[in-house]
PDB file of C-alpha atoms in Angstrom:
ATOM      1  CA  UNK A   1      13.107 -10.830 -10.513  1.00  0.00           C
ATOM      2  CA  UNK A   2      11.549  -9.767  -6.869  1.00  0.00           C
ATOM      3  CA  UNK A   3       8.424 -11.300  -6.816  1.00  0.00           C
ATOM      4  CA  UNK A   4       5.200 -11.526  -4.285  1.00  0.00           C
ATOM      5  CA  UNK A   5       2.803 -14.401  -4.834  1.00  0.00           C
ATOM      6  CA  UNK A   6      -0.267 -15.187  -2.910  1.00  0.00           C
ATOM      7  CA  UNK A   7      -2.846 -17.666  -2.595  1.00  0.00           C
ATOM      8  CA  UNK A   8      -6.081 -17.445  -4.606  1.00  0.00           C
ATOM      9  CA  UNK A   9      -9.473 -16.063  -3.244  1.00  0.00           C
ATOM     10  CA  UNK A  10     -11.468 -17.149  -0.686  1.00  0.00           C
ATOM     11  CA  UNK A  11     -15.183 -17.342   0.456  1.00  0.00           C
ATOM     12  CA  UNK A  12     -15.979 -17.532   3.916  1.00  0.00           C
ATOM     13  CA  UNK A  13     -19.059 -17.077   6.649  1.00  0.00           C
ATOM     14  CA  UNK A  14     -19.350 -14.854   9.357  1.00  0.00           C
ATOM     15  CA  UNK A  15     -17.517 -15.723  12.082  1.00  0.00           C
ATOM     16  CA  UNK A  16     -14.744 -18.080  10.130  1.00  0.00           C
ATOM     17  CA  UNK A  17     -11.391 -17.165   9.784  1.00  0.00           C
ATOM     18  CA  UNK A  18      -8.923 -17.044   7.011  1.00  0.00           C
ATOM     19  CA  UNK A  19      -5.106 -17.711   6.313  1.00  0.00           C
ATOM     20  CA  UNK A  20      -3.703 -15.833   2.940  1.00  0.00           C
ATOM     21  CA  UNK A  21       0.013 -16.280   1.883  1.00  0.00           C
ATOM     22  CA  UNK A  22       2.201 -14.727   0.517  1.00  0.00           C
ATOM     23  CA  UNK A  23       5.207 -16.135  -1.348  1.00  0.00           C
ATOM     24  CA  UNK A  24       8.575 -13.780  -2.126  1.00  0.00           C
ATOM     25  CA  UNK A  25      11.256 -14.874  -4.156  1.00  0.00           C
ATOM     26  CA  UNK A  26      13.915 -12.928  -6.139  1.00  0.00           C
ATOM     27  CA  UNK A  27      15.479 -11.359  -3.215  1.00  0.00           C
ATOM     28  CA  UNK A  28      16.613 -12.089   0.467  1.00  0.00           C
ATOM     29  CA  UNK A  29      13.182 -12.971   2.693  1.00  0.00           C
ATOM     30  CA  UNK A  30      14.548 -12.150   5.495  1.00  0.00           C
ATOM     31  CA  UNK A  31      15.779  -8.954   4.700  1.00  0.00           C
ATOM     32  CA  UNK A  32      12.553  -6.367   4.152  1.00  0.00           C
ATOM     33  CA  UNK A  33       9.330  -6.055   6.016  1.00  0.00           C
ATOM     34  CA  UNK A  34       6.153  -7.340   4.578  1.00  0.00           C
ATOM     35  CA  UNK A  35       3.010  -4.896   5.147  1.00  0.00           C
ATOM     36  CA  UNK A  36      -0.853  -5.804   4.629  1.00  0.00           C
ATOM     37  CA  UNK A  37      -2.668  -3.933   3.222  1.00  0.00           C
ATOM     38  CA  UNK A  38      -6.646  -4.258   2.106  1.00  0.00           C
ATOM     39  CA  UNK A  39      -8.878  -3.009  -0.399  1.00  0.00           C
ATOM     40  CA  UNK A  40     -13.035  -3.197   0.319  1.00  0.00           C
ATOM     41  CA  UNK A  41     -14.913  -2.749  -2.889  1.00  0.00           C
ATOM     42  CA  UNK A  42     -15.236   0.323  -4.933  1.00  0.00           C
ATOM     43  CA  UNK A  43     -12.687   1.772  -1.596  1.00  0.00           C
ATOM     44  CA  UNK A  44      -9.484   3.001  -0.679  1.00  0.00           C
ATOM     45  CA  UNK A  45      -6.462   1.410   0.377  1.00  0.00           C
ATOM     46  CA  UNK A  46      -6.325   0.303   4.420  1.00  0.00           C
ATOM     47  CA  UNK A  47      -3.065  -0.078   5.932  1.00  0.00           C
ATOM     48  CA  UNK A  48      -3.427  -3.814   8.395  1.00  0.00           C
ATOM     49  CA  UNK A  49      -0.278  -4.504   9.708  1.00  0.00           C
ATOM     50  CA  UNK A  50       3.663  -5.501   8.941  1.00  0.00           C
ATOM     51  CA  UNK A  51       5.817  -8.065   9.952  1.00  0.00           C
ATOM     52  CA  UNK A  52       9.695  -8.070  10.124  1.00  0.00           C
ATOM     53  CA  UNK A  53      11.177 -11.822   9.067  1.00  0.00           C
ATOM     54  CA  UNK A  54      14.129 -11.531  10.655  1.00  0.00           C
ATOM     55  CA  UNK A  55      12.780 -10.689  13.979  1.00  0.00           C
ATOM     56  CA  UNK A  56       8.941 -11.666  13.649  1.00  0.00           C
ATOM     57  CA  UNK A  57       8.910  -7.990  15.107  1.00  0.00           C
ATOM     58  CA  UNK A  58       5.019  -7.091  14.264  1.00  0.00           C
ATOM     59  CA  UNK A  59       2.855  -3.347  14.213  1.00  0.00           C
ATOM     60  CA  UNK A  60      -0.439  -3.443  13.716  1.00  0.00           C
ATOM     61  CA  UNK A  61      -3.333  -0.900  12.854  1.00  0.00           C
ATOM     62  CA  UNK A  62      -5.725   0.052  15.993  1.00  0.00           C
ATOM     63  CA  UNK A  63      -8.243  -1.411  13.935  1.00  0.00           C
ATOM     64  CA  UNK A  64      -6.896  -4.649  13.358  1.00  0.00           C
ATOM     65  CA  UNK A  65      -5.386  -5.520  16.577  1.00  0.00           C
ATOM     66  CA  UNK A  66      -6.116  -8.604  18.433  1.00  0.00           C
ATOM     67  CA  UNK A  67      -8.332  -9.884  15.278  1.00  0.00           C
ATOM     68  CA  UNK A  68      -4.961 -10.163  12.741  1.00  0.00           C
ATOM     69  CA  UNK A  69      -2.111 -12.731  12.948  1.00  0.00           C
ATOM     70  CA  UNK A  70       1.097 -12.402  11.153  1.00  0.00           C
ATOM     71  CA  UNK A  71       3.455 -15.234  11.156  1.00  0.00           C
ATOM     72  CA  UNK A  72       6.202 -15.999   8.440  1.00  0.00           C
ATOM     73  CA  UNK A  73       8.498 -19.247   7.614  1.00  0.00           C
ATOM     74  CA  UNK A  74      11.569 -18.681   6.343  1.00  0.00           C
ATOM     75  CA  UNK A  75      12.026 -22.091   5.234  1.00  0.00           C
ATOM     76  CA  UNK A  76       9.960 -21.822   2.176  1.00  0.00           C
ATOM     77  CA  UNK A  77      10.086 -17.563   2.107  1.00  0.00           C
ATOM     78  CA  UNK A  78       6.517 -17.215   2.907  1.00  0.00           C
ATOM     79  CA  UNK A  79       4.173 -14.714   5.249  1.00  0.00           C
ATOM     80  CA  UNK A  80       1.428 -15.153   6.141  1.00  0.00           C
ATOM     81  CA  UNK A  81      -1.931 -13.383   7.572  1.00  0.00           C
ATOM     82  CA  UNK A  82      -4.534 -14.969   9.399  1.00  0.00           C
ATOM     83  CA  UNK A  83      -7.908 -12.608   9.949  1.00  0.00           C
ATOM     84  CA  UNK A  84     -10.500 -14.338  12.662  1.00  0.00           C
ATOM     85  CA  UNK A  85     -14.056 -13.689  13.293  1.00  0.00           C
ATOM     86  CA  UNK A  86     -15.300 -12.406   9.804  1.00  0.00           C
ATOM     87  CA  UNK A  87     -17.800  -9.910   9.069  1.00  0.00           C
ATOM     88  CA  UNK A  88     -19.617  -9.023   5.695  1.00  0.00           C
ATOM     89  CA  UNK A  89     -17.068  -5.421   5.687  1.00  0.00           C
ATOM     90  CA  UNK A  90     -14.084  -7.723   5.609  1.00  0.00           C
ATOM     91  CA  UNK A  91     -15.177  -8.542   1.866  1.00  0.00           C
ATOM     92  CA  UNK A  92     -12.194  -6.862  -0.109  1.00  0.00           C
ATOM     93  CA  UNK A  93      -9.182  -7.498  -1.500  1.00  0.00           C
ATOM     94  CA  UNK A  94      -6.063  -8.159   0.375  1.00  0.00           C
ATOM     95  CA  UNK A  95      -2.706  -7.312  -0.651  1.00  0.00           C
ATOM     96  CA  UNK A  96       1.070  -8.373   0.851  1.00  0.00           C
ATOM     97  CA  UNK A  97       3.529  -5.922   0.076  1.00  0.00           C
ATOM     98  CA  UNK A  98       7.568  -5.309   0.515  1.00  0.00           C
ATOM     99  CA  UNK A  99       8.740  -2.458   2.271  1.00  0.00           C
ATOM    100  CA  UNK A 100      11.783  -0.712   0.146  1.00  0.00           C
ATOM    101  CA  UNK A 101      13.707   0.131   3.488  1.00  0.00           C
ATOM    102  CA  UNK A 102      15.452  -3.551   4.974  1.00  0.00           C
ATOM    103  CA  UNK A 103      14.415  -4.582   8.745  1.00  0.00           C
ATOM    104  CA  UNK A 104      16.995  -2.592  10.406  1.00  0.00           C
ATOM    105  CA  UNK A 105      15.092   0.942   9.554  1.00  0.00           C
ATOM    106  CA  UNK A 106      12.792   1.116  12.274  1.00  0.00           C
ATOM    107  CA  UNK A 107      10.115   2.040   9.669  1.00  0.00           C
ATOM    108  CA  UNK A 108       9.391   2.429   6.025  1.00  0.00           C
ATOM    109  CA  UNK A 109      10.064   3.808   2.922  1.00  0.00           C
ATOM    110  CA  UNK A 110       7.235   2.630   0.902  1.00  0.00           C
ATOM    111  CA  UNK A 111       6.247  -0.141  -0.756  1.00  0.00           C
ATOM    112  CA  UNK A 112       8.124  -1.357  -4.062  1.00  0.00           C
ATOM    113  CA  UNK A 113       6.809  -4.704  -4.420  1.00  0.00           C
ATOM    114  CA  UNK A 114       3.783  -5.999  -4.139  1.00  0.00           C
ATOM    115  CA  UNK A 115       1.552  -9.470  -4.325  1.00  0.00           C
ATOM    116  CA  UNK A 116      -1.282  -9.721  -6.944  1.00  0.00           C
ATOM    117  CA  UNK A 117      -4.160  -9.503  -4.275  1.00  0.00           C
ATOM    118  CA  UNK A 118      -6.301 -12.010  -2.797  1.00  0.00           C
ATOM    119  CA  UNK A 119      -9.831 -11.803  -3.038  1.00  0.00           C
ATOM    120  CA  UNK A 120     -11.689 -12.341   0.555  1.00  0.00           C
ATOM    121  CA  UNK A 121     -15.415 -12.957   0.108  1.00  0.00           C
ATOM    122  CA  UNK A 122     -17.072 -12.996   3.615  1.00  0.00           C
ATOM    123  CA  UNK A 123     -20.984 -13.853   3.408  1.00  0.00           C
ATOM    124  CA  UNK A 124     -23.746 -16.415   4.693  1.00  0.00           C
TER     125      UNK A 124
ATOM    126  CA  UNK B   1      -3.253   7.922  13.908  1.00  0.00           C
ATOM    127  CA  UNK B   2      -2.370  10.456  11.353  1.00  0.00           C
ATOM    128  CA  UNK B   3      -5.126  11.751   8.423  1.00  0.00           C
ATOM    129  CA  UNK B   4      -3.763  12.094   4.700  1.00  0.00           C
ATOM    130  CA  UNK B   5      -6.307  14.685   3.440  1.00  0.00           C
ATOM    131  CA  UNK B   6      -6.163  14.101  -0.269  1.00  0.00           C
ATOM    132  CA  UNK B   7      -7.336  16.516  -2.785  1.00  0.00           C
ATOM    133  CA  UNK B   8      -9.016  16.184  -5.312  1.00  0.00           C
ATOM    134  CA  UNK B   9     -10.613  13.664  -4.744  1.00  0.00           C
ATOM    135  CA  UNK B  10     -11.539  13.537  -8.446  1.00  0.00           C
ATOM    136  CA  UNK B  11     -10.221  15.100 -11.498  1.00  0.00           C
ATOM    137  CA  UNK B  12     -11.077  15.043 -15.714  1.00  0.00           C
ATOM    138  CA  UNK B  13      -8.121  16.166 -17.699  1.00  0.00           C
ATOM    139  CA  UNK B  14      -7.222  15.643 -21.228  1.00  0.00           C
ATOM    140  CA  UNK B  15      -4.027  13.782 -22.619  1.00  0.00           C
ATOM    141  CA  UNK B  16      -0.818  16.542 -22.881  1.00  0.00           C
ATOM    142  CA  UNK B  17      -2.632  17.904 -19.316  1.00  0.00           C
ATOM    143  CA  UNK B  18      -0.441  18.449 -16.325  1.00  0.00           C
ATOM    144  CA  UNK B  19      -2.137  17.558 -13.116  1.00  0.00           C
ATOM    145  CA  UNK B  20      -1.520  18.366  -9.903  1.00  0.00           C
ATOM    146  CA  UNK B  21      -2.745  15.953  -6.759  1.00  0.00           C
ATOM    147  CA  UNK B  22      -2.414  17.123  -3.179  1.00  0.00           C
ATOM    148  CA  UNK B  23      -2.140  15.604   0.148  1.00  0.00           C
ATOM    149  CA  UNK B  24      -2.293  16.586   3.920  1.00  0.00           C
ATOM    150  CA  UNK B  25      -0.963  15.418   6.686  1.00  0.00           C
ATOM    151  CA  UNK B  26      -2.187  16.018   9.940  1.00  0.00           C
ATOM    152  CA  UNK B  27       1.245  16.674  11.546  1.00  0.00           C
ATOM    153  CA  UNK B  28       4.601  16.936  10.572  1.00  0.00           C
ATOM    154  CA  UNK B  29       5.821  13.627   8.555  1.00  0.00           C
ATOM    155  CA  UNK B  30       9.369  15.391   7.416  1.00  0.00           C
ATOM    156  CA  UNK B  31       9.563  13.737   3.987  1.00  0.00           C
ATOM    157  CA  UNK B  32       7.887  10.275   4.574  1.00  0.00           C
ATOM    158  CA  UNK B  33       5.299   9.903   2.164  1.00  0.00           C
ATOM    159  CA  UNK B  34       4.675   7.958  -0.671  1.00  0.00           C
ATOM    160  CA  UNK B  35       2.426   8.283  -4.049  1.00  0.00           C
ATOM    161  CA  UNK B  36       1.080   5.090  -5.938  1.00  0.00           C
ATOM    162  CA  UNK B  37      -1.099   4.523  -9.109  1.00  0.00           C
ATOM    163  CA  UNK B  38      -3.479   2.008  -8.973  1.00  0.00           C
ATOM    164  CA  UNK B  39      -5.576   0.770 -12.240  1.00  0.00           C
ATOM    165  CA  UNK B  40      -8.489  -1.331 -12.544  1.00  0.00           C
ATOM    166  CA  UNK B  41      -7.917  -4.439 -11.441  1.00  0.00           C
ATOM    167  CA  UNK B  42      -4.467  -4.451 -10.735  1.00  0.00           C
ATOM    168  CA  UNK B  43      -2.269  -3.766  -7.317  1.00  0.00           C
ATOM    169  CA  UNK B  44      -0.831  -0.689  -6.553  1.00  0.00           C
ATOM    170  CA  UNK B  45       2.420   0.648  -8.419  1.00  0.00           C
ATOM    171  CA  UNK B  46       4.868   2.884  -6.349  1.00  0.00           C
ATOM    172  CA  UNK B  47       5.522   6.101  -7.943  1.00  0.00           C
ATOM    173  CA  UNK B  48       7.484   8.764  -5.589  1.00  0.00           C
ATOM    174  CA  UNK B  49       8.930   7.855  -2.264  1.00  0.00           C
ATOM    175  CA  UNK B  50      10.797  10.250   0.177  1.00  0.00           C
ATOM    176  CA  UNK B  51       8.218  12.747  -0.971  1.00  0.00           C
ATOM    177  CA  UNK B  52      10.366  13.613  -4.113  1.00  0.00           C
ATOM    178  CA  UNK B  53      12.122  10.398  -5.440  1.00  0.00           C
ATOM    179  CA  UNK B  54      11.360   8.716  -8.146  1.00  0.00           C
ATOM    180  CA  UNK B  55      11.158   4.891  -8.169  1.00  0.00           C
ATOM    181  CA  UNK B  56      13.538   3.178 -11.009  1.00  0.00           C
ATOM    182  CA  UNK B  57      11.530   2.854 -14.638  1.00  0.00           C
ATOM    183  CA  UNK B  58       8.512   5.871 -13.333  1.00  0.00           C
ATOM    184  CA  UNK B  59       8.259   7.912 -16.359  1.00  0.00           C
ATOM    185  CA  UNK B  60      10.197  11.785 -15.123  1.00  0.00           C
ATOM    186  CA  UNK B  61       6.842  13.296 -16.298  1.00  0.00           C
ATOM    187  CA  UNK B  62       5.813  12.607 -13.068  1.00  0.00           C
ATOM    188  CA  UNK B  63       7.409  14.211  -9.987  1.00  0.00           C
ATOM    189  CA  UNK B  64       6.489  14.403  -6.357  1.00  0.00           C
ATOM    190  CA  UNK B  65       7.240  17.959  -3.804  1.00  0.00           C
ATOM    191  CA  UNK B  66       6.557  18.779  -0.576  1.00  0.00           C
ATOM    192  CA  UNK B  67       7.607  18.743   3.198  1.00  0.00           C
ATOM    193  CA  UNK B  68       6.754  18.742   6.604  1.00  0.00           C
ATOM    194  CA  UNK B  69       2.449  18.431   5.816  1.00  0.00           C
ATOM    195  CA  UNK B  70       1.893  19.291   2.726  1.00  0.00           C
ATOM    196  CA  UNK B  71       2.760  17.081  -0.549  1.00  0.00           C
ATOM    197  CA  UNK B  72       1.709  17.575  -4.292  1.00  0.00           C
ATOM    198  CA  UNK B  73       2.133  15.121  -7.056  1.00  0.00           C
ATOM    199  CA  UNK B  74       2.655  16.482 -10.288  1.00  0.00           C
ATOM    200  CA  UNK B  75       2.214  14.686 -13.728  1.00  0.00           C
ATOM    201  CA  UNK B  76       3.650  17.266 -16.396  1.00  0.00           C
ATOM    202  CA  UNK B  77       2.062  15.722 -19.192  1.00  0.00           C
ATOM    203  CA  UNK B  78      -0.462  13.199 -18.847  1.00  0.00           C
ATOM    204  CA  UNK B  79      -0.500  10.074 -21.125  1.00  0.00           C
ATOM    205  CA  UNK B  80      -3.281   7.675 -21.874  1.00  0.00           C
ATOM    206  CA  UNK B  81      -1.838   5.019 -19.793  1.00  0.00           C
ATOM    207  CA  UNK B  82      -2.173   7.496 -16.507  1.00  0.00           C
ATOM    208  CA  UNK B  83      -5.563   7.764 -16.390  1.00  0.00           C
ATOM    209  CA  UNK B  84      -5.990   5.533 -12.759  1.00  0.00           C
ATOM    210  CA  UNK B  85      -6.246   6.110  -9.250  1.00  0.00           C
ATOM    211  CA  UNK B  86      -3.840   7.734  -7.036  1.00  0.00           C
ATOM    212  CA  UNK B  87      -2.980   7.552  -3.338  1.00  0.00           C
ATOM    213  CA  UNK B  88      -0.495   9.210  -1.162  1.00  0.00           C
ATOM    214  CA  UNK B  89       0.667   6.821   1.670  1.00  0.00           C
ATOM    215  CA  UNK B  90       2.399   8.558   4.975  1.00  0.00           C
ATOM    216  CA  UNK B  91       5.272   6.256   6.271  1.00  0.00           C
ATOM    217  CA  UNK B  92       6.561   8.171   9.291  1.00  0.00           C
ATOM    218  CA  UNK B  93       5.216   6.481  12.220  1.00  0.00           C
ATOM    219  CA  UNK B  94       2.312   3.665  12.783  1.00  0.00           C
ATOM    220  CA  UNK B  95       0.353   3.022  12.254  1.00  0.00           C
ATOM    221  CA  UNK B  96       1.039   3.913   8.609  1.00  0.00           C
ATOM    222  CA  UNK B  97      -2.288   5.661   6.711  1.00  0.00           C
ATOM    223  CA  UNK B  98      -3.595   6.221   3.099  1.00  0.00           C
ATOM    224  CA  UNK B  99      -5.176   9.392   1.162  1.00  0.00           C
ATOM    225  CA  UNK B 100      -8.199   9.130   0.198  1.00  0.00           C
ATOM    226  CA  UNK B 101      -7.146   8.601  -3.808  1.00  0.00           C
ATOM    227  CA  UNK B 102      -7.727  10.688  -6.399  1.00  0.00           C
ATOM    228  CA  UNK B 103      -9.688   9.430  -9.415  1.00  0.00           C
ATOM    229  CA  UNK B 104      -8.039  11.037 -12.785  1.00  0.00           C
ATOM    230  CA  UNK B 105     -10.586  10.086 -15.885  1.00  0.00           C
ATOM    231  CA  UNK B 106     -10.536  11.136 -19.123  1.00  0.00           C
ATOM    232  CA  UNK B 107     -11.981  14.535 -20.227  1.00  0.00           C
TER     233      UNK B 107
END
């Protein structure tokens, strides 16, 4: 069964950074993109970023750029996403999710699978 | 970056209701967009993608239409369990963008 798994939820202060995984199984790693996607309380859903794992190919939202790292290891089937310099409206939950369309679409199709979200808690 | 004008952005219908949710793009997105559910708590569920396709083991009573800018997502008959948020998600070009949602409670 295609599955996303990700760590559990975090609390950090302004200004700290944070590294949340996310763990596929079920199906061939290498062979979808993984998107980002968050959730601030009570909001909508924010598109972040996607990574490919074949190629480490990477697009980012405007918003996100330069502040968001996405790395993967194949090894153990894993990406991951790394958000620096935390702010109080980073509080939400984050989400890793599969694209349905396989790496060698240049874009997407939607998302079919997705983690079980990771809370982020960012406060002094 | 493209807007997804989603309307309503609230609804109250009763069970056996059919409800209609609509979204906008802000230019042309040929058939690339998306609808999800989303209920309390849990991570979003993909519905429609391709504007009109049905992901394997959606209920058929709901159905997705639409081209070009402007999408609707239909539920014919709404059931108990569909009460829950919905968003349309554009995947045309990056960066990708959400709807708004659309809340659908219980009348």
């Amino acid at each position: 069964q295609v599955k996303l798994v990700q760590s559990g939820a975090e609390v950090k202060k302004p200004g700290a950074s944070v590294k949340v995984s996310c763990k596929a199984s079920g199906y061939s790693f290498t062979g979808y993109y993984i998107h980002w996607v968050r959730q601030a309380p009570g909001q909508g859903l924010e598109w972040m970023g996607r990574i490919s794992p074949d190629t480490g190919d990477r697009k980012f939202a405007q918003d996100f750029q330069g502040r968001v790292t996405l790395t993967w290891d194949t090894s153990i089937s894993t990406a991951y996403m790394e958000l620096s310099g935390l702010r109080p409206d980073d509080t939400a939950v984050y989400y890793c999710a599969r694209d349905l369309n396989p790496v060698t679409s240049f874009c997407c199709g939607g998302f079919d699978v997705w983690g079980q979200g990771t809370i982020l808690t960012v406060s002094s | 970056a493209i807007q997804m004008t989603q309307s309503p952005s609230s609804l109250s219908a009763s069970v056996g209701d059919r409800v209609t949710i609509t979204c906008r793009a802000s230019q042309d997105i040929r058939n690339d967009l998306g609808w999800y559910q989303q209920k309390l708590g849990e991570a979003p569920k993909l519905l429609i993608y391709a504007a009109s396709t049905l992901q394997s083991g959606v209920p058929s009573r709901f159905s997705g239409s639409g081209s070009g800018t402007d999408f609707t997502l239909t539920i014919s008959r709404l059931q108990l369990e569909d009460f829950a948020i919905y968003f349309c998600l554009q995947d045309y070009i990056y960066p990708l963008t959400f709807g708004g949602g659309t809340k659908v409670e219980i009348k």
